[in-house]
PDB file of C-alpha atoms and ligand atoms in Angstrom:
ATOM      1  CA  MET A  59      29.252 -10.557 218.824  1.00 63.00           C
ATOM      2  CA  GLU A  60      32.280  -9.777 217.738  1.00 69.00           C
ATOM      3  CA  GLU A  61      33.566 -12.302 215.222  1.00 75.00           C
ATOM      4  CA  LYS A  62      36.999 -14.194 216.309  1.00 80.00           C
ATOM      5  CA  THR A  63      39.465 -14.593 213.176  1.00 80.00           C
ATOM      6  CA  ILE A  64      41.518 -17.850 213.767  1.00 83.00           C
ATOM      7  CA  ASN A  65      45.515 -16.923 213.404  1.00 85.00           C
ATOM      8  CA  THR A  66      45.480 -19.714 210.239  1.00 91.00           C
ATOM      9  CA  ILE A  67      49.435 -20.600 208.947  1.00 92.00           C
ATOM     10  CA  GLU A  68      47.953 -19.620 205.385  1.00 92.00           C
ATOM     11  CA  LYS A  69      49.328 -15.968 205.987  1.00 93.00           C
ATOM     12  CA  ASP A  70      53.180 -16.904 206.069  1.00 95.00           C
ATOM     13  CA  ILE A  71      52.246 -18.663 202.206  1.00 96.00           C
ATOM     14  CA  LEU A  72      54.254 -16.545 199.422  1.00 95.00           C
ATOM     15  CA  LYS A  73      52.221 -18.685 196.814  1.00 96.00           C
ATOM     16  CA  VAL A  74      50.921 -22.602 196.474  1.00 97.00           C
ATOM     17  CA  LEU A  75      53.065 -24.297 194.080  1.00 97.00           C
ATOM     18  CA  ILE A  76      51.084 -27.515 193.869  1.00 98.00           C
ATOM     19  CA  SER A  77      47.582 -27.982 194.813  1.00 98.00           C
ATOM     20  CA  GLU A  78      45.043 -30.385 196.036  1.00 98.00           C
ATOM     21  CA  ARG A  79      42.986 -31.104 192.990  1.00 98.00           C
ATOM     22  CA  ARG A  80      47.498 -32.023 191.446  1.00 98.00           C
ATOM     23  CA  LEU A  81      48.971 -33.858 194.731  1.00 98.00           C
ATOM     24  CA  LYS A  82      45.463 -35.988 195.171  1.00 98.00           C
ATOM     25  CA  LYS A  83      46.080 -36.827 190.502  1.00 98.00           C
ATOM     26  CA  ARG A  84      50.294 -37.384 191.036  1.00 98.00           C
ATOM     27  CA  VAL A  85      49.353 -39.257 194.054  1.00 98.00           C
ATOM     28  CA  ARG A  86      47.079 -41.294 191.857  1.00 98.00           C
ATOM     29  CA  GLU A  87      49.301 -42.165 188.593  1.00 98.00           C
ATOM     30  CA  ILE A  88      52.742 -43.019 190.740  1.00 98.00           C
ATOM     31  CA  GLY A  89      50.412 -45.530 193.065  1.00 98.00           C
ATOM     32  CA  ALA A  90      48.922 -46.947 190.000  1.00 98.00           C
ATOM     33  CA  GLN A  91      52.283 -47.383 188.559  1.00 98.00           C
ATOM     34  CA  ILE A  92      54.226 -48.261 191.835  1.00 98.00           C
ATOM     35  CA  ALA A  93      51.072 -51.145 192.550  1.00 98.00           C
ATOM     36  CA  ALA A  94      52.506 -52.148 188.369  1.00 98.00           C
ATOM     37  CA  ASP A  95      55.148 -52.683 189.128  1.00 98.00           C
ATOM     38  CA  PHE A  96      54.673 -54.328 193.157  1.00 98.00           C
ATOM     39  CA  GLU A  97      51.528 -56.289 192.208  1.00 97.00           C
ATOM     40  CA  GLU A  98      54.219 -59.829 192.421  1.00 96.00           C
ATOM     41  CA  LYS A  99      56.577 -58.681 194.918  1.00 98.00           C
ATOM     42  CA  ASP A 100      54.910 -58.066 198.652  1.00 98.00           C
ATOM     43  CA  PRO A 101      57.060 -54.835 199.212  1.00 98.00           C
ATOM     44  CA  LEU A 102      57.622 -53.154 202.493  1.00 98.00           C
ATOM     45  CA  PHE A 103      57.216 -49.368 201.816  1.00 98.00           C
ATOM     46  CA  VAL A 104      59.256 -47.707 204.730  1.00 98.00           C
ATOM     47  CA  GLY A 105      58.453 -44.157 205.258  1.00 98.00           C
ATOM     48  CA  VAL A 106      60.734 -41.316 206.620  1.00 98.00           C
ATOM     49  CA  LEU A 107      59.323 -39.157 209.179  1.00 97.00           C
ATOM     50  CA  ARG A 108      57.845 -37.213 209.781  1.00 96.00           C
ATOM     51  CA  GLY A 109      57.447 -35.184 205.934  1.00 97.00           C
ATOM     52  CA  SER A 110      56.559 -38.276 204.328  1.00 98.00           C
ATOM     53  CA  PHE A 111      54.164 -38.756 206.266  1.00 98.00           C
ATOM     54  CA  MET A 112      50.978 -37.251 204.172  1.00 98.00           C
ATOM     55  CA  PHE A 113      52.058 -38.354 200.751  1.00 98.00           C
ATOM     56  CA  PHE A 114      52.974 -42.480 202.876  1.00 98.00           C
ATOM     57  CA  ALA A 115      48.770 -42.435 203.751  1.00 98.00           C
ATOM     58  CA  ASP A 116      47.926 -41.002 200.907  1.00 98.00           C
ATOM     59  CA  LEU A 117      50.616 -43.845 198.872  1.00 98.00           C
ATOM     60  CA  MET A 118      48.727 -46.066 200.727  1.00 98.00           C
ATOM     61  CA  ARG A 119      45.502 -45.936 199.810  1.00 98.00           C
ATOM     62  CA  VAL A 120      46.167 -45.301 196.322  1.00 98.00           C
ATOM     63  CA  CYS A 121      47.985 -48.287 196.444  1.00 98.00           C
ATOM     64  CA  PRO A 122      45.791 -51.359 195.972  1.00 96.00           C
ATOM     65  CA  ILE A 123      47.830 -54.809 196.525  1.00 98.00           C
ATOM     66  CA  PRO A 124      49.798 -57.318 199.131  1.00 98.00           C
ATOM     67  CA  CYS A 125      52.322 -55.019 200.713  1.00 98.00           C
ATOM     68  CA  GLY A 126      53.966 -54.344 204.702  1.00 97.00           C
ATOM     69  CA  LEU A 127      55.056 -50.774 205.579  1.00 97.00           C
ATOM     70  CA  ASP A 128      57.443 -49.565 208.416  1.00 98.00           C
ATOM     71  CA  PHE A 129      58.724 -46.780 209.140  1.00 98.00           C
ATOM     72  CA  LEU A 130      61.910 -45.011 210.423  1.00 98.00           C
ATOM     73  CA  SER A 131      63.691 -41.596 211.020  1.00 97.00           C
ATOM     74  CA  ALA A 132      66.363 -39.653 210.521  1.00 93.00           C
ATOM     75  CA  SER A 133      68.127 -35.950 210.790  1.00 85.00           C
ATOM     76  CA  SER A 134      70.341 -34.151 208.400  1.00 73.00           C
ATOM     77  CA  TYR A 135      68.562 -30.951 209.318  1.00 55.00           C
ATOM     78  CA  ASN A 136      68.605 -29.345 212.900  1.00 52.00           C
ATOM     79  CA  SER A 137      65.364 -26.663 212.803  1.00 46.00           C
ATOM     80  CA  GLY A 138      67.369 -24.458 209.527  1.00 56.00           C
ATOM     81  CA  THR A 139      66.650 -24.318 205.734  1.00 55.00           C
ATOM     82  CA  SER A 140      69.882 -27.053 204.740  1.00 57.00           C
ATOM     83  CA  SER A 141      71.542 -30.686 204.664  1.00 57.00           C
ATOM     84  CA  SER A 142      74.651 -30.781 207.927  1.00 62.00           C
ATOM     85  CA  GLY A 143      75.155 -33.017 204.958  1.00 71.00           C
ATOM     86  CA  VAL A 144      75.092 -35.648 208.734  1.00 75.00           C
ATOM     87  CA  VAL A 145      72.308 -38.191 208.649  1.00 88.00           C
ATOM     88  CA  LYS A 146      71.663 -40.190 211.442  1.00 90.00           C
ATOM     89  CA  ILE A 147      68.801 -42.851 212.020  1.00 94.00           C
ATOM     90  CA  ASP A 148      66.463 -41.678 215.317  1.00 95.00           C
ATOM     91  CA  TYR A 149      64.249 -44.681 215.072  1.00 96.00           C
ATOM     92  CA  ASP A 150      64.997 -47.584 213.140  1.00 97.00           C
ATOM     93  CA  ILE A 151      62.192 -49.912 211.064  1.00 97.00           C
ATOM     94  CA  LYS A 152      60.703 -52.897 213.543  1.00 95.00           C
ATOM     95  CA  ALA A 153      60.815 -55.499 210.210  1.00 90.00           C
ATOM     96  CA  ASP A 154      63.470 -57.745 208.925  1.00 95.00           C
ATOM     97  CA  ILE A 155      63.764 -57.004 205.691  1.00 97.00           C
ATOM     98  CA  ARG A 156      66.525 -59.704 204.591  1.00 98.00           C
ATOM     99  CA  GLY A 157      65.132 -60.230 200.505  1.00 97.00           C
ATOM    100  CA  ARG A 158      63.229 -57.897 200.894  1.00 98.00           C
ATOM    101  CA  HIS A 159      61.646 -55.897 198.229  1.00 98.00           C
ATOM    102  CA  ILE A 160      61.514 -51.797 199.715  1.00 98.00           C
ATOM    103  CA  VAL A 161      59.786 -48.771 198.300  1.00 98.00           C
ATOM    104  CA  LEU A 162      61.745 -45.819 200.453  1.00 98.00           C
ATOM    105  CA  VAL A 163      59.323 -43.012 200.353  1.00 98.00           C
ATOM    106  CA  GLU A 164      60.467 -39.587 201.305  1.00 98.00           C
ATOM    107  CA  ASP A 165      59.180 -35.976 201.228  1.00 98.00           C
ATOM    108  CA  ILE A 166      61.709 -34.746 198.837  1.00 98.00           C
ATOM    109  CA  LEU A 167      65.645 -34.932 197.878  1.00 97.00           C
ATOM    110  CA  ASP A 168      67.430 -32.314 197.879  1.00 95.00           C
ATOM    111  CA  SER A 169      70.813 -33.040 198.979  1.00 93.00           C
ATOM    112  CA  GLY A 170      70.846 -36.129 198.513  1.00 95.00           C
ATOM    113  CA  ASN A 171      72.304 -37.507 201.118  1.00 93.00           C
ATOM    114  CA  THR A 172      69.376 -38.488 203.536  1.00 94.00           C
ATOM    115  CA  LEU A 173      67.923 -40.976 200.901  1.00 96.00           C
ATOM    116  CA  TYR A 174      72.098 -41.703 200.393  1.00 95.00           C
ATOM    117  CA  ASN A 175      72.621 -42.886 203.695  1.00 94.00           C
ATOM    118  CA  VAL A 176      69.113 -44.095 204.026  1.00 97.00           C
ATOM    119  CA  SER A 177      69.137 -46.433 201.564  1.00 96.00           C
ATOM    120  CA  GLY A 178      72.614 -47.650 202.176  1.00 95.00           C
ATOM    121  CA  HIS A 179      71.126 -48.912 205.116  1.00 96.00           C
ATOM    122  CA  LEU A 180      68.789 -50.760 203.769  1.00 97.00           C
ATOM    123  CA  LYS A 181      70.672 -52.700 201.567  1.00 97.00           C
ATOM    124  CA  ASP A 182      73.343 -53.360 204.489  1.00 96.00           C
ATOM    125  CA  ARG A 183      70.849 -54.919 206.809  1.00 96.00           C
ATOM    126  CA  GLY A 184      69.446 -57.935 203.542  1.00 98.00           C
ATOM    127  CA  ALA A 185      67.207 -56.214 201.237  1.00 98.00           C
ATOM    128  CA  LYS A 186      66.627 -57.274 198.176  1.00 98.00           C
ATOM    129  CA  SER A 187      65.945 -54.508 195.917  1.00 98.00           C
ATOM    130  CA  VAL A 188      65.791 -50.529 197.414  1.00 98.00           C
ATOM    131  CA  LYS A 189      63.465 -48.077 194.802  1.00 98.00           C
ATOM    132  CA  LEU A 190      63.676 -44.086 195.909  1.00 98.00           C
ATOM    133  CA  CYS A 191      59.810 -43.058 195.797  1.00 98.00           C
ATOM    134  CA  VAL A 192      59.298 -38.740 196.372  1.00 98.00           C
ATOM    135  CA  LEU A 193      56.734 -36.476 195.814  1.00 98.00           C
ATOM    136  CA  LEU A 194      58.943 -33.503 194.759  1.00 98.00           C
ATOM    137  CA  ASP A 195      62.834 -33.607 192.936  1.00 98.00           C
ATOM    138  CA  LYS A 196      64.639 -30.674 194.234  1.00 97.00           C
ATOM    139  CA  PRO A 197      67.441 -31.459 191.546  1.00 96.00           C
ATOM    140  CA  ALA A 198      69.188 -27.935 191.775  1.00 95.00           C
ATOM    141  CA  ARG A 199      71.575 -28.424 194.625  1.00 92.00           C
ATOM    142  CA  ARG A 200      72.118 -32.071 194.819  1.00 94.00           C
ATOM    143  CA  GLU A 201      75.146 -33.456 196.321  1.00 93.00           C
ATOM    144  CA  LYS A 202      74.743 -37.187 196.454  1.00 92.00           C
ATOM    145  CA  PRO A 203      74.616 -38.723 193.116  1.00 93.00           C
ATOM    146  CA  ILE A 204      71.237 -40.598 193.859  1.00 95.00           C
ATOM    147  CA  LYS A 205      68.631 -41.006 191.176  1.00 94.00           C
ATOM    148  CA  PRO A 206      64.569 -41.232 192.699  1.00 97.00           C
ATOM    149  CA  ASP A 207      62.561 -44.275 190.836  1.00 98.00           C
ATOM    150  CA  TYR A 208      59.147 -42.683 191.321  1.00 98.00           C
ATOM    151  CA  VAL A 209      59.188 -38.650 191.375  1.00 98.00           C
ATOM    152  CA  GLY A 210      55.849 -36.526 191.282  1.00 98.00           C
ATOM    153  CA  PHE A 211      57.478 -33.424 191.202  1.00 98.00           C
ATOM    154  CA  THR A 212      60.109 -31.406 190.045  1.00 98.00           C
ATOM    155  CA  VAL A 213      60.414 -28.496 192.310  1.00 96.00           C
ATOM    156  CA  PRO A 214      62.928 -25.457 192.160  1.00 94.00           C
ATOM    157  CA  ASP A 215      65.560 -24.021 194.105  1.00 93.00           C
ATOM    158  CA  ALA A 216      63.255 -22.121 197.212  1.00 89.00           C
ATOM    159  CA  PHE A 217      62.150 -23.800 200.015  1.00 91.00           C
ATOM    160  CA  VAL A 218      58.378 -25.176 200.249  1.00 96.00           C
ATOM    161  CA  VAL A 219      56.414 -26.092 202.826  1.00 97.00           C
ATOM    162  CA  GLY A 220      53.124 -27.895 203.772  1.00 98.00           C
ATOM    163  CA  TYR A 221      51.480 -31.613 202.890  1.00 98.00           C
ATOM    164  CA  GLY A 222      54.087 -33.059 205.368  1.00 98.00           C
ATOM    165  CA  LEU A 223      57.098 -30.351 204.660  1.00 98.00           C
ATOM    166  CA  ASP A 224      57.887 -28.529 207.396  1.00 97.00           C
ATOM    167  CA  TYR A 225      60.007 -24.992 208.515  1.00 96.00           C
ATOM    168  CA  ALA A 226      60.736 -25.484 211.559  1.00 94.00           C
ATOM    169  CA  ASP A 227      58.584 -27.903 212.749  1.00 95.00           C
ATOM    170  CA  ARG A 228      55.867 -25.969 211.494  1.00 96.00           C
ATOM    171  CA  TYR A 229      52.956 -26.064 208.450  1.00 97.00           C
ATOM    172  CA  ARG A 230      52.395 -30.141 207.793  1.00 98.00           C
ATOM    173  CA  ASN A 231      49.408 -30.285 207.869  1.00 97.00           C
ATOM    174  CA  LEU A 232      48.722 -27.538 205.015  1.00 97.00           C
ATOM    175  CA  PRO A 233      47.226 -28.992 202.423  1.00 98.00           C
ATOM    176  CA  TYR A 234      49.485 -27.911 199.072  1.00 98.00           C
ATOM    177  CA  ILE A 235      52.774 -27.742 198.476  1.00 98.00           C
ATOM    178  CA  GLY A 236      54.072 -23.653 199.447  1.00 97.00           C
ATOM    179  CA  VAL A 237      56.218 -21.587 198.801  1.00 95.00           C
ATOM    180  CA  LEU A 238      56.873 -19.603 202.623  1.00 93.00           C
ATOM    181  CA  LYS A 239      57.029 -15.777 202.649  1.00 92.00           C
ATOM    182  CA  PRO A 240      61.605 -15.110 202.787  1.00 88.00           C
ATOM    183  CA  GLU A 241      60.444 -12.833 205.139  1.00 90.00           C
ATOM    184  CA  VAL A 242      59.510 -16.464 208.366  1.00 91.00           C
ATOM    185  CA  TYR A 243      62.875 -17.809 208.137  1.00 84.00           C
ATOM    186  CA  GLU A 244      64.597 -14.207 208.023  1.00 84.00           C
ATOM    187  CA  GLN A 245      63.784 -12.981 210.780  1.00 70.00           C
TER     188      GLN A 245
HETATM  189  P1  LIG B 228      68.641 -33.928 201.160  1.00 82.51           P
HETATM  190  O1  LIG B 228      69.088 -34.869 202.978  1.00 82.51           O
HETATM  191  O2  LIG B 228      68.983 -32.407 201.266  1.00 82.51           O
HETATM  192  O3  LIG B 228      67.828 -34.239 199.964  1.00 82.51           O
HETATM  193  O4  LIG B 228      66.908 -33.797 202.419  1.00 82.51           O
HETATM  194  C1  LIG B 228      66.178 -34.175 202.843  1.00 82.51           C
HETATM  195  C2  LIG B 228      65.105 -33.738 203.764  1.00 82.51           C
HETATM  196  O5  LIG B 228      65.844 -31.883 203.909  1.00 82.51           O
HETATM  197  C3  LIG B 228      63.737 -33.606 203.570  1.00 82.51           C
HETATM  198  O6  LIG B 228      63.520 -34.971 203.970  1.00 82.51           O
HETATM  199  C4  LIG B 228      63.271 -32.514 204.203  1.00 82.51           C
HETATM  200  O7  LIG B 228      63.018 -32.740 205.700  1.00 82.51           O
HETATM  201  C5  LIG B 228      65.100 -31.714 203.926  1.00 82.51           C
HETATM  202  N1  LIG B 228      63.672 -30.012 203.002  1.00 82.51           N
HETATM  203  C6  LIG B 228      64.937 -30.133 202.152  1.00 82.51           C
HETATM  204  N2  LIG B 228      64.266 -29.813 201.511  1.00 82.51           N
HETATM  205  C7  LIG B 228      63.159 -28.796 201.772  1.00 82.51           C
HETATM  206  C8  LIG B 228      62.335 -28.136 201.491  1.00 82.51           C
HETATM  207  O8  LIG B 228      62.117 -26.705 200.438  1.00 82.51           O
HETATM  208  N3  LIG B 228      61.283 -27.927 202.064  1.00 82.51           N
HETATM  209  C9  LIG B 228      60.897 -28.227 204.178  1.00 82.51           C
HETATM  210  N4  LIG B 228      62.199 -29.121 203.998  1.00 82.51           N
HETATM  211  C10 LIG B 228      63.443 -29.885 202.751  1.00 82.51           C
HETATM  212 MG1  LIG B 229      62.428 -35.399 205.728  1.00 82.51          MG
END
């Protein structure tokens, strides 16, 4: 019988930047660090949808302290590869955060527009503190004065996908962080 080959997303990846093994190890380290810093604070973890979903879920599993979680969605990107600068909250958290310590979890800090606006929004809603936890930091293209409190990896100025990060809503389901072949977004 003829074997059918599945058209996978792997063919569009130029190279693996951060392997599954390295992601797992680093997420475990960050989880332990946050657990130590927040064990008595009953923090609320807020995940920025949709890019942070995989990192968020893995982080929660290695941070065994009393805490709550919630999500919001903000958009500054349409489907291209650079920031528009305008950030809109499309879907907001449900929790009352007055007096709460927030750990804001995001996939990548790039221009800084998203986290700058979202953390301001959470402070406006009465949060006692807002700490920023990002899997990836791409400092080369920063436009806002913003410093993350927890960083998984610092990455070069290339468009990366996988482990939650997308290009045109594809590639989020790759289990590692990869660099996309330029011809994928140049065509
Ligand atoms: P910022 O507002 O420019 O900091 O961008 C943050 C958002 O842009 C992230 O939540 C990502 O969704 C997206 N983003 C920035 N760089 C990349 C990338 O290299 N790959 C995928 N998404 C990215
Ligand atoms: Mg995002």
